[in-house]
Coordinates of C-alpha atoms in Angstrom, one line a residue:
M1 CA 0.0 0.0 0.0
R2 CA 1.4 3.4 -1.1
I3 CA 1.7 6.1 1.6
Q4 CA 2.3 9.0 -0.8
K5 CA 0.7 8.8 -4.2
K6 CA 2.2 12.0 -5.6
C7 CA 5.7 13.7 -5.5
L8 CA 5.7 16.2 -2.6
Y9 CA 7.4 18.8 -4.8
C10 CA 6.1 18.6 -8.4
G11 CA 2.9 16.5 -7.8
K12 CA 3.8 13.8 -10.4
L13 CA 2.4 10.3 -9.9
L14 CA 5.0 8.1 -8.1
T15 CA 6.1 4.7 -9.3
G16 CA 8.4 2.2 -7.5
R17 CA 8.8 1.8 -3.8
T18 CA 5.6 2.2 -1.7
D19 CA 7.2 4.7 0.7
K20 CA 8.6 6.9 -2.0
K21 CA 8.0 10.7 -1.4
Y22 CA 9.7 12.3 -4.4
C23 CA 10.0 11.3 -8.1
D24 CA 13.8 12.0 -8.3
L25 CA 16.7 13.6 -6.5
H26 CA 16.0 17.0 -8.0
C27 CA 12.5 17.2 -6.6
K28 CA 13.8 16.0 -3.2
S29 CA 16.5 18.7 -3.1
A30 CA 14.2 21.4 -4.4
F31 CA 11.5 20.5 -1.8
Q32 CA 14.1 20.6 1.1
Y33 CA 15.5 24.0 -0.1
K34 CA 12.0 25.5 -0.4
K35 CA 11.1 24.2 3.1
A36 CA 14.3 25.7 4.6
K37 CA 13.7 29.1 3.0
E38 CA 10.1 29.2 4.4
S39 CA 11.1 28.4 7.9
P40 CA 12.1 31.3 10.2
V41 CA 15.8 31.8 10.9
R42 CA 16.7 30.3 14.2
F43 CA 18.2 32.7 16.8
Y44 CA 21.3 30.6 17.1
N45 CA 21.9 30.7 13.3
K46 CA 21.5 34.5 13.4
V47 CA 24.0 35.0 16.2
D48 CA 26.5 32.5 14.7
N49 CA 26.3 34.1 11.3
Q50 CA 26.9 37.6 12.7
L51 CA 29.9 36.4 14.8
K52 CA 31.4 34.8 11.7
L53 CA 30.9 38.1 9.7
N54 CA 32.3 40.2 12.6
R55 CA 35.4 37.9 12.7
R56 CA 35.9 38.1 9.0
V57 CA 35.6 41.9 9.0
L58 CA 38.0 42.3 11.9
K59 CA 40.5 40.0 10.3
E60 CA 40.3 41.9 7.0
Y61 CA 41.0 45.3 8.5
N62 CA 43.6 44.2 11.2
K63 CA 46.7 43.3 9.2
G64 CA 49.2 44.8 11.6
G65 CA 48.2 43.5 15.0
K66 CA 47.0 46.9 16.2
V67 CA 45.1 49.2 13.9
T68 CA 42.8 52.2 14.3
I69 CA 40.0 52.5 11.8
R70 CA 36.9 54.7 11.3
G71 CA 33.7 53.2 12.7
Q72 CA 31.8 53.9 9.6
V73 CA 34.1 51.7 7.5
L74 CA 33.5 48.7 9.9
L75 CA 29.7 49.3 10.1
E76 CA 29.4 49.5 6.3
S77 CA 31.1 46.1 6.0
G78 CA 28.3 44.6 8.1
F79 CA 30.1 44.6 11.4
D80 CA 27.8 44.7 14.5
P81 CA 29.6 45.6 17.8
N82 CA 26.8 44.1 19.8
F83 CA 28.0 40.6 18.9
F84 CA 31.2 39.4 20.6
T85 CA 32.5 36.2 22.3
H86 CA 34.4 37.6 25.3
Y87 CA 36.2 40.7 26.6
W88 CA 39.5 41.8 28.2
K89 CA 40.2 44.7 30.5
N90 CA 43.6 46.3 30.4
K91 CA 45.4 48.1 33.3
K92 CA 44.0 51.5 32.2
G93 CA 40.4 50.1 32.6
D94 CA 39.7 50.0 28.8
V95 CA 37.5 47.0 27.9
Y96 CA 38.3 45.4 24.6
L97 CA 35.6 43.2 23.2
F98 CA 36.7 40.1 21.2
V99 CA 35.3 38.0 18.4
Y100 CA 37.3 34.9 18.9
E101 CA 41.0 36.1 18.5
Y102 CA 40.2 39.6 17.1
G103 CA 39.4 42.4 19.5
F104 CA 38.1 45.9 19.2
L105 CA 37.8 49.0 21.4
K106 CA 35.3 51.7 20.5
T107 CA 36.8 55.2 20.9
S108 CA 36.0 58.7 19.8
E109 CA 38.6 61.1 18.2
R110 CA 37.6 64.7 17.4
G111 CA 33.9 63.7 17.5
K112 CA 34.3 60.8 15.1
E113 CA 33.7 57.2 16.1
K114 CA 36.7 55.0 15.7
Y115 CA 37.7 51.5 16.6
V116 CA 41.1 50.2 17.8
L117 CA 41.5 46.7 16.5
V118 CA 43.9 44.2 18.2
T119 CA 44.8 40.6 18.1
W120 CA 44.6 38.3 21.1
Q121 CA 48.0 38.0 22.9
D122 CA 49.1 35.4 25.5
Y123 CA 49.5 38.0 28.2
M124 CA 45.8 38.8 28.0
A125 CA 44.9 35.4 29.4
K126 CA 46.3 36.4 32.9

């Protein structure tokens, strides 16, 4: 006895195994893709994707180990300073926020927002 009579994606009549749901691999793949696009983005995926983007942007602009860059440049690249993995506080009391091994400190210079970009160092672990 057949459970599904028609392909779930294209609606073609199915032949072959009785528990078959799709007529071929294309329909199976297309159905799964459509289903995934219709489902809401999970919160975890949103956070993980933003962390990955932040890391990629910080890595791209921090070639020298310590760099100062205009805030607008980072934000236009998709960087969101609200997403970070951990922080480090230096002896002066400045709190650097890190996205994995790349850190940033938001500062203001002559009324313009800037970011100091750093790379995690061994002495920061103490």
